[in-house]
PDB file of C-alpha atoms in Angstrom:
ATOM      1  CA  MET Y   1       0.000  -0.021  -0.045  1.00  0.00           C
ATOM      2  CA  THR Y   2       1.299   3.372  -1.022  1.00  0.00           C
ATOM      3  CA  GLN Y   3       1.767   6.130   1.567  1.00  0.00           C
ATOM      4  CA  THR Y   4      -0.976   8.020  -0.026  1.00  0.00           C
ATOM      5  CA  ASN Y   5      -3.569   5.160   0.361  1.00  0.00           C
ATOM      6  CA  LYS Y   6      -2.324   4.858   3.952  1.00  0.00           C
ATOM      7  CA  HIS Y   7      -3.162   8.353   4.674  1.00  0.00           C
ATOM      8  CA  ARG Y   8      -6.580   7.969   2.890  1.00  0.00           C
ATOM      9  CA  HIS Y   9      -7.244   4.779   4.899  1.00  0.00           C
ATOM     10  CA  ASN Y  10      -7.036   6.656   8.134  1.00  0.00           C
ATOM     11  CA  SER Y  11      -8.719   9.907   7.027  1.00  0.00           C
ATOM     12  CA  ASN Y  12     -11.718   9.682   9.507  1.00  0.00           C
ATOM     13  CA  PRO Y  13     -10.666   7.828  12.466  1.00  0.00           C
ATOM     14  CA  GLN Y  14     -13.403   9.325  14.721  1.00  0.00           C
ATOM     15  CA  LEU Y  15     -15.938   7.659  12.583  1.00  0.00           C
ATOM     16  CA  VAL Y  16     -14.309   4.428  12.674  1.00  0.00           C
ATOM     17  CA  ARG Y  17     -14.046   4.694  16.599  1.00  0.00           C
ATOM     18  CA  ASN Y  18     -17.712   5.507  16.674  1.00  0.00           C
ATOM     19  CA  CYS Y  19     -18.758   2.573  14.704  1.00  0.00           C
ATOM     20  CA  SER Y  20     -16.464   0.262  16.816  1.00  0.00           C
ATOM     21  CA  GLN Y  21     -18.224   1.282  19.989  1.00  0.00           C
ATOM     22  CA  LEU Y  22     -21.731   0.443  18.951  1.00  0.00           C
ATOM     23  CA  PRO Y  23     -23.502  -1.563  21.702  1.00  0.00           C
ATOM     24  CA  LYS Y  24     -25.461  -4.670  21.517  1.00  0.00           C
ATOM     25  CA  GLY Y  25     -28.439  -3.567  23.446  1.00  0.00           C
ATOM     26  CA  ASP Y  26     -29.763   0.196  24.089  1.00  0.00           C
ATOM     27  CA  VAL Y  27     -28.676   2.497  21.301  1.00  0.00           C
ATOM     28  CA  SER Y  28     -30.391   5.611  22.391  1.00  0.00           C
ATOM     29  CA  SER Y  29     -27.090   7.456  22.865  1.00  0.00           C
ATOM     30  CA  ILE Y  30     -25.840   6.714  19.344  1.00  0.00           C
ATOM     31  CA  PRO Y  31     -26.826   8.969  16.577  1.00  0.00           C
ATOM     32  CA  LEU Y  32     -28.415   6.429  14.337  1.00  0.00           C
ATOM     33  CA  THR Y  33     -31.196   6.898  11.736  1.00  0.00           C
ATOM     34  CA  ALA Y  34     -33.215   3.866  10.196  1.00  0.00           C
ATOM     35  CA  ALA Y  35     -32.012   3.587   6.617  1.00  0.00           C
ATOM     36  CA  THR Y  36     -34.429   2.999   3.747  1.00  0.00           C
ATOM     37  CA  THR Y  37     -33.702   0.606   0.919  1.00  0.00           C
ATOM     38  CA  ALA Y  38     -32.904   3.470  -1.340  1.00  0.00           C
ATOM     39  CA  GLU Y  39     -30.488   5.003   1.297  1.00  0.00           C
ATOM     40  CA  ILE Y  40     -28.921   1.494   1.706  1.00  0.00           C
ATOM     41  CA  THR Y  41     -28.444   1.110  -2.095  1.00  0.00           C
ATOM     42  CA  ALA Y  42     -26.883   4.615  -2.174  1.00  0.00           C
ATOM     43  CA  VAL Y  43     -24.392   3.767   0.529  1.00  0.00           C
ATOM     44  CA  VAL Y  44     -23.411   0.660  -1.198  1.00  0.00           C
ATOM     45  CA  ASP Y  45     -22.998   2.452  -4.538  1.00  0.00           C
ATOM     46  CA  LYS Y  46     -20.714   4.731  -2.681  1.00  0.00           C
ATOM     47  CA  VAL Y  47     -18.519   2.049  -1.226  1.00  0.00           C
ATOM     48  CA  CYS Y  48     -18.093   0.687  -4.680  1.00  0.00           C
ATOM     49  CA  GLU Y  49     -17.177   3.961  -6.198  1.00  0.00           C
ATOM     50  CA  TYR Y  50     -14.778   4.350  -3.461  1.00  0.00           C
ATOM     51  CA  VAL Y  51     -13.058   1.084  -4.114  1.00  0.00           C
ATOM     52  CA  ARG Y  52     -12.990   1.828  -7.885  1.00  0.00           C
ATOM     53  CA  GLU Y  53     -11.114   5.043  -7.353  1.00  0.00           C
ATOM     54  CA  ARG Y  54      -8.742   4.072  -4.633  1.00  0.00           C
ATOM     55  CA  TYR Y  55      -8.344   0.149  -4.907  1.00  0.00           C
ATOM     56  CA  THR Y  56      -9.021  -0.411  -8.600  1.00  0.00           C
ATOM     57  CA  TRP Y  57      -7.823  -4.086  -8.670  1.00  0.00           C
ATOM     58  CA  TYR Y  58     -10.601  -4.852  -5.997  1.00  0.00           C
ATOM     59  CA  TYR Y  59     -13.461  -3.141  -7.608  1.00  0.00           C
ATOM     60  CA  PRO Y  60     -14.953  -5.918  -9.817  1.00  0.00           C
ATOM     61  CA  PHE Y  61     -15.290  -8.169  -6.676  1.00  0.00           C
ATOM     62  CA  ALA Y  62     -17.201  -5.288  -4.805  1.00  0.00           C
ATOM     63  CA  GLU Y  63     -19.228  -4.786  -7.975  1.00  0.00           C
ATOM     64  CA  LEU Y  64     -20.053  -8.616  -8.395  1.00  0.00           C
ATOM     65  CA  GLN Y  65     -21.297  -8.643  -4.788  1.00  0.00           C
ATOM     66  CA  HIS Y  66     -23.258  -5.577  -5.068  1.00  0.00           C
ATOM     67  CA  LEU Y  67     -24.932  -6.898  -8.405  1.00  0.00           C
ATOM     68  CA  THR Y  68     -25.493 -10.628  -7.455  1.00  0.00           C
ATOM     69  CA  GLY Y  69     -25.454 -10.662  -3.633  1.00  0.00           C
ATOM     70  CA  CYS Y  70     -22.834 -13.395  -3.805  1.00  0.00           C
ATOM     71  CA  ARG Y  71     -20.625 -14.075  -0.962  1.00  0.00           C
ATOM     72  CA  VAL Y  72     -16.999 -12.754  -1.020  1.00  0.00           C
ATOM     73  CA  SER Y  73     -15.411 -16.167  -1.403  1.00  0.00           C
ATOM     74  CA  GLU Y  74     -17.777 -16.686  -4.302  1.00  0.00           C
ATOM     75  CA  ALA Y  75     -16.685 -13.586  -5.933  1.00  0.00           C
ATOM     76  CA  PHE Y  76     -13.015 -14.389  -5.592  1.00  0.00           C
ATOM     77  CA  ASN Y  77     -13.712 -18.026  -6.664  1.00  0.00           C
ATOM     78  CA  LEU Y  78     -14.315 -17.321 -10.467  1.00  0.00           C
ATOM     79  CA  ARG Y  79     -14.058 -21.002 -11.567  1.00  0.00           C
ATOM     80  CA  LEU Y  80     -17.741 -21.379 -10.001  1.00  0.00           C
ATOM     81  CA  TRP Y  81     -19.259 -18.968 -12.375  1.00  0.00           C
ATOM     82  CA  ARG Y  82     -20.663 -20.717 -15.505  1.00  0.00           C
ATOM     83  CA  ILE Y  83     -22.997 -19.684 -18.420  1.00  0.00           C
ATOM     84  CA  ASP Y  84     -25.834 -22.208 -19.091  1.00  0.00           C
ATOM     85  CA  ASP Y  85     -27.557 -23.151 -22.600  1.00  0.00           C
ATOM     86  CA  ALA Y  86     -29.733 -20.104 -22.126  1.00  0.00           C
ATOM     87  CA  GLY Y  87     -27.021 -17.751 -21.985  1.00  0.00           C
ATOM     88  CA  CYS Y  88     -27.390 -17.020 -18.207  1.00  0.00           C
ATOM     89  CA  TYR Y  89     -24.773 -17.084 -15.563  1.00  0.00           C
ATOM     90  CA  THR Y  90     -25.171 -19.613 -12.899  1.00  0.00           C
ATOM     91  CA  LEU Y  91     -23.393 -20.051  -9.633  1.00  0.00           C
ATOM     92  CA  GLN Y  92     -23.167 -23.177  -7.342  1.00  0.00           C
ATOM     93  CA  PRO Y  93     -22.760 -21.495  -3.995  1.00  0.00           C
ATOM     94  CA  ASN Y  94     -19.695 -22.710  -2.133  1.00  0.00           C
ATOM     95  CA  LYS Y  95     -21.686 -23.753   0.842  1.00  0.00           C
ATOM     96  CA  GLY Y  96     -23.352 -26.505  -1.273  1.00  0.00           C
ATOM     97  CA  ASN Y  97     -26.789 -24.861  -1.404  1.00  0.00           C
ATOM     98  CA  ASN Y  98     -29.164 -24.278  -4.245  1.00  0.00           C
ATOM     99  CA  ILE Y  99     -27.804 -23.219  -7.749  1.00  0.00           C
ATOM    100  CA  ARG Y 100     -28.483 -19.482  -8.558  1.00  0.00           C
ATOM    101  CA  HIS Y 101     -29.376 -18.520 -11.958  1.00  0.00           C
ATOM    102  CA  PHE Y 102     -28.911 -14.683 -12.764  1.00  0.00           C
ATOM    103  CA  PRO Y 103     -31.248 -12.804 -15.286  1.00  0.00           C
ATOM    104  CA  PRO Y 104     -29.761 -12.853 -18.931  1.00  0.00           C
ATOM    105  CA  GLU Y 105     -29.597  -9.068 -18.807  1.00  0.00           C
ATOM    106  CA  TRP Y 106     -26.845  -9.330 -16.263  1.00  0.00           C
ATOM    107  CA  THR Y 107     -24.732 -11.575 -18.472  1.00  0.00           C
ATOM    108  CA  ASP Y 108     -22.597  -8.966 -20.288  1.00  0.00           C
ATOM    109  CA  GLN Y 109     -21.918  -7.123 -16.883  1.00  0.00           C
ATOM    110  CA  ILE Y 110     -20.993 -10.207 -14.976  1.00  0.00           C
ATOM    111  CA  GLU Y 111     -18.703 -11.271 -18.028  1.00  0.00           C
ATOM    112  CA  ALA Y 112     -17.071  -7.792 -17.989  1.00  0.00           C
ATOM    113  CA  LEU Y 113     -16.455  -7.924 -14.349  1.00  0.00           C
ATOM    114  CA  ARG Y 114     -15.060 -11.424 -14.321  1.00  0.00           C
ATOM    115  CA  VAL Y 115     -12.656 -10.533 -17.259  1.00  0.00           C
ATOM    116  CA  TRP Y 116     -11.502  -7.429 -15.270  1.00  0.00           C
ATOM    117  CA  ALA Y 117     -11.110  -9.442 -12.116  1.00  0.00           C
ATOM    118  CA  SER Y 118      -9.006 -12.137 -13.967  1.00  0.00           C
ATOM    119  CA  THR Y 119      -6.377  -9.512 -15.023  1.00  0.00           C
ATOM    120  CA  TRP Y 120      -5.071  -8.959 -11.722  1.00  0.00           C
ATOM    121  CA  SER Y 121      -2.626 -11.531 -10.311  1.00  0.00           C
ATOM    122  CA  SER Y 122      -2.589 -12.844  -6.750  1.00  0.00           C
ATOM    123  CA  GLN Y 123       0.278 -10.577  -5.796  1.00  0.00           C
ATOM    124  CA  TYR Y 124      -2.073  -7.607  -6.199  1.00  0.00           C
ATOM    125  CA  VAL Y 125      -5.319  -9.438  -4.936  1.00  0.00           C
ATOM    126  CA  SER Y 126      -5.791 -10.730  -1.356  1.00  0.00           C
ATOM    127  CA  GLU Y 127      -9.303 -11.743   0.033  1.00  0.00           C
ATOM    128  CA  SER Y 128      -8.256 -10.821   3.507  1.00  0.00           C
ATOM    129  CA  ASN Y 129      -7.126  -7.215   2.277  1.00  0.00           C
ATOM    130  CA  TYR Y 130     -10.329  -6.981   0.390  1.00  0.00           C
ATOM    131  CA  ARG Y 131     -12.337  -7.770   3.531  1.00  0.00           C
ATOM    132  CA  ARG Y 132     -10.484  -5.045   5.480  1.00  0.00           C
ATOM    133  CA  ILE Y 133     -10.995  -2.346   2.663  1.00  0.00           C
ATOM    134  CA  ILE Y 134     -14.642  -3.122   2.336  1.00  0.00           C
ATOM    135  CA  ARG Y 135     -15.225  -3.027   6.123  1.00  0.00           C
ATOM    136  CA  TYR Y 136     -13.601   0.305   6.325  1.00  0.00           C
ATOM    137  CA  ALA Y 137     -15.431   1.634   3.417  1.00  0.00           C
ATOM    138  CA  PHE Y 138     -18.832   0.849   5.032  1.00  0.00           C
ATOM    139  CA  ARG Y 139     -17.598   2.437   8.219  1.00  0.00           C
ATOM    140  CA  ARG Y 140     -16.496   5.531   6.310  1.00  0.00           C
ATOM    141  CA  PHE Y 141     -19.994   6.023   5.061  1.00  0.00           C
ATOM    142  CA  GLY Y 142     -21.659   5.113   8.258  1.00  0.00           C
ATOM    143  CA  LEU Y 143     -23.748   2.065   7.381  1.00  0.00           C
ATOM    144  CA  VAL Y 144     -24.416  -0.564  10.166  1.00  0.00           C
ATOM    145  CA  HIS Y 145     -26.919  -3.436  10.449  1.00  0.00           C
ATOM    146  CA  TYR Y 146     -28.791  -4.996  13.214  1.00  0.00           C
ATOM    147  CA  SER Y 147     -29.535  -8.626  13.770  1.00  0.00           C
ATOM    148  CA  PRO Y 148     -30.873 -10.660  16.636  1.00  0.00           C
ATOM    149  CA  GLY Y 149     -27.160 -10.950  17.988  1.00  0.00           C
ATOM    150  CA  GLY Y 150     -26.862  -7.169  18.047  1.00  0.00           C
ATOM    151  CA  PHE Y 151     -25.258  -4.404  16.020  1.00  0.00           C
ATOM    152  CA  ALA Y 152     -22.722  -5.669  13.384  1.00  0.00           C
ATOM    153  CA  LEU Y 153     -20.234  -3.424  11.665  1.00  0.00           C
ATOM    154  CA  SER Y 154     -20.902  -3.646   8.002  1.00  0.00           C
ATOM    155  CA  GLY Y 155     -18.346  -5.543   5.697  1.00  0.00           C
ATOM    156  CA  CYS Y 156     -18.436  -7.805   2.666  1.00  0.00           C
ATOM    157  CA  HIS Y 157     -21.474  -9.821   3.811  1.00  0.00           C
ATOM    158  CA  THR Y 158     -23.451  -6.501   3.964  1.00  0.00           C
ATOM    159  CA  PHE Y 159     -23.548  -6.615  -0.011  1.00  0.00           C
ATOM    160  CA  ARG Y 160     -25.723  -9.720   0.544  1.00  0.00           C
ATOM    161  CA  HIS Y 161     -27.853  -8.279   3.178  1.00  0.00           C
ATOM    162  CA  ALA Y 162     -28.436  -5.138   0.811  1.00  0.00           C
ATOM    163  CA  TYR Y 163     -29.160  -7.419  -2.044  1.00  0.00           C
ATOM    164  CA  VAL Y 164     -31.943  -9.144  -0.198  1.00  0.00           C
ATOM    165  CA  LYS Y 165     -33.441  -5.751   1.135  1.00  0.00           C
ATOM    166  CA  ARG Y 166     -33.746  -4.836  -2.455  1.00  0.00           C
ATOM    167  CA  ALA Y 167     -35.383  -7.924  -3.487  1.00  0.00           C
ATOM    168  CA  LEU Y 168     -38.019  -7.546  -0.694  1.00  0.00           C
ATOM    169  CA  GLU Y 169     -39.181  -4.332  -2.563  1.00  0.00           C
ATOM    170  CA  TYR Y 170     -40.759  -6.697  -5.031  1.00  0.00           C
ATOM    171  CA  GLU Y 171     -42.654  -8.811  -2.483  1.00  0.00           C
ATOM    172  CA  PRO Y 172     -41.384 -12.181  -3.520  1.00  0.00           C
ATOM    173  CA  THR Y 173     -42.613 -15.360  -1.875  1.00  0.00           C
ATOM    174  CA  TRP Y 174     -40.082 -17.300   0.322  1.00  0.00           C
ATOM    175  CA  GLU Y 175     -39.653 -19.806  -2.399  1.00  0.00           C
ATOM    176  CA  GLU Y 176     -38.758 -17.079  -4.905  1.00  0.00           C
ATOM    177  CA  LEU Y 177     -36.334 -15.613  -2.352  1.00  0.00           C
ATOM    178  CA  LEU Y 178     -34.612 -18.864  -1.775  1.00  0.00           C
ATOM    179  CA  TYR Y 179     -34.325 -19.495  -5.335  1.00  0.00           C
ATOM    180  CA  ASP Y 180     -32.855 -15.980  -5.911  1.00  0.00           C
ATOM    181  CA  THR Y 181     -30.335 -16.110  -3.116  1.00  0.00           C
ATOM    182  CA  GLY Y 182     -29.353 -19.739  -3.292  1.00  0.00           C
ATOM    183  CA  GLU Y 183     -30.240 -20.178   0.246  1.00  0.00           C
ATOM    184  CA  LYS Y 184     -31.484 -23.613   1.245  1.00  0.00           C
ATOM    185  CA  THR Y 185     -33.723 -23.018   4.238  1.00  0.00           C
ATOM    186  CA  ARG Y 186     -35.960 -20.214   5.660  1.00  0.00           C
ATOM    187  CA  LYS Y 187     -34.030 -20.110   8.708  1.00  0.00           C
ATOM    188  CA  ALA Y 188     -30.901 -19.493   6.803  1.00  0.00           C
ATOM    189  CA  LEU Y 189     -32.728 -16.713   4.825  1.00  0.00           C
ATOM    190  CA  SER Y 190     -34.466 -15.111   7.695  1.00  0.00           C
ATOM    191  CA  GLN Y 191     -31.083 -13.523   9.009  1.00  0.00           C
ATOM    192  CA  TYR Y 192     -31.086 -11.356   5.872  1.00  0.00           C
ATOM    193  CA  VAL Y 193     -34.865 -10.671   5.880  1.00  0.00           C
ATOM    194  CA  ASP Y 194     -35.033  -9.728   9.508  1.00  0.00           C
ATOM    195  CA  SER Y 195     -31.747  -7.543   9.599  1.00  0.00           C
ATOM    196  CA  GLN Y 196     -32.244  -3.746   9.879  1.00  0.00           C
ATOM    197  CA  PHE Y 197     -29.956  -1.185   8.622  1.00  0.00           C
ATOM    198  CA  TYR Y 198     -28.868   2.198  10.146  1.00  0.00           C
ATOM    199  CA  ILE Y 199     -26.979   5.231   9.180  1.00  0.00           C
ATOM    200  CA  LEU Y 200     -24.471   6.496  11.745  1.00  0.00           C
ATOM    201  CA  ASN Y 201     -25.134  10.227  11.517  1.00  0.00           C
ATOM    202  CA  THR Y 202     -21.339  11.364  11.540  1.00  0.00           C
ATOM    203  CA  ASN Y 203     -20.645  10.671   7.847  1.00  0.00           C
ATOM    204  CA  PRO Y 204     -17.363  12.172   6.365  1.00  0.00           C
ATOM    205  CA  LYS Y 205     -17.524  15.346   4.243  1.00  0.00           C
ATOM    206  CA  ASN Y 206     -15.745  13.527   1.207  1.00  0.00           C
TER     207      ASN Y 206
END
């Protein structure tokens, strides 16, 4: 990492500290605002743009997660992605659950992102570094989510949570949502359906 990127990575330490101190119970003392689906999507867009501008070699992985809701390990494991006879990308989730079939209108975009990702060698791309960058980017823009276990700092899996929130706008059935996400059971899917997003009201100026 260059000195410039090191400086940028720590450009808003107060926000990072605020996010790190989120409690698991009462949050009345924390300046949080419930986030709408549109606001969640706007933050995720900002995260992808932040990565594209400052960590270009990680951008296709972030955009793949944003577009498809795939897990970070699936985004990095490009050999799992296939095009079926109908010209649609399919993905066998690495947890052994249902095969996902992506809409045909996504094919060109997914292919472009896969080609871009494949141009970077392993010396530039590290899954652990990517996780840290994404975690910081979400903290930078103040997005956190709540589950039955308490508040969680947003990170790579937030892309999947946000994907499900967008899908819920179309009022799908449980069966449709299970098919769309590749999850196998309602219990596994409910962690995404029941999660709540909040904006921490101390966002940086830039």
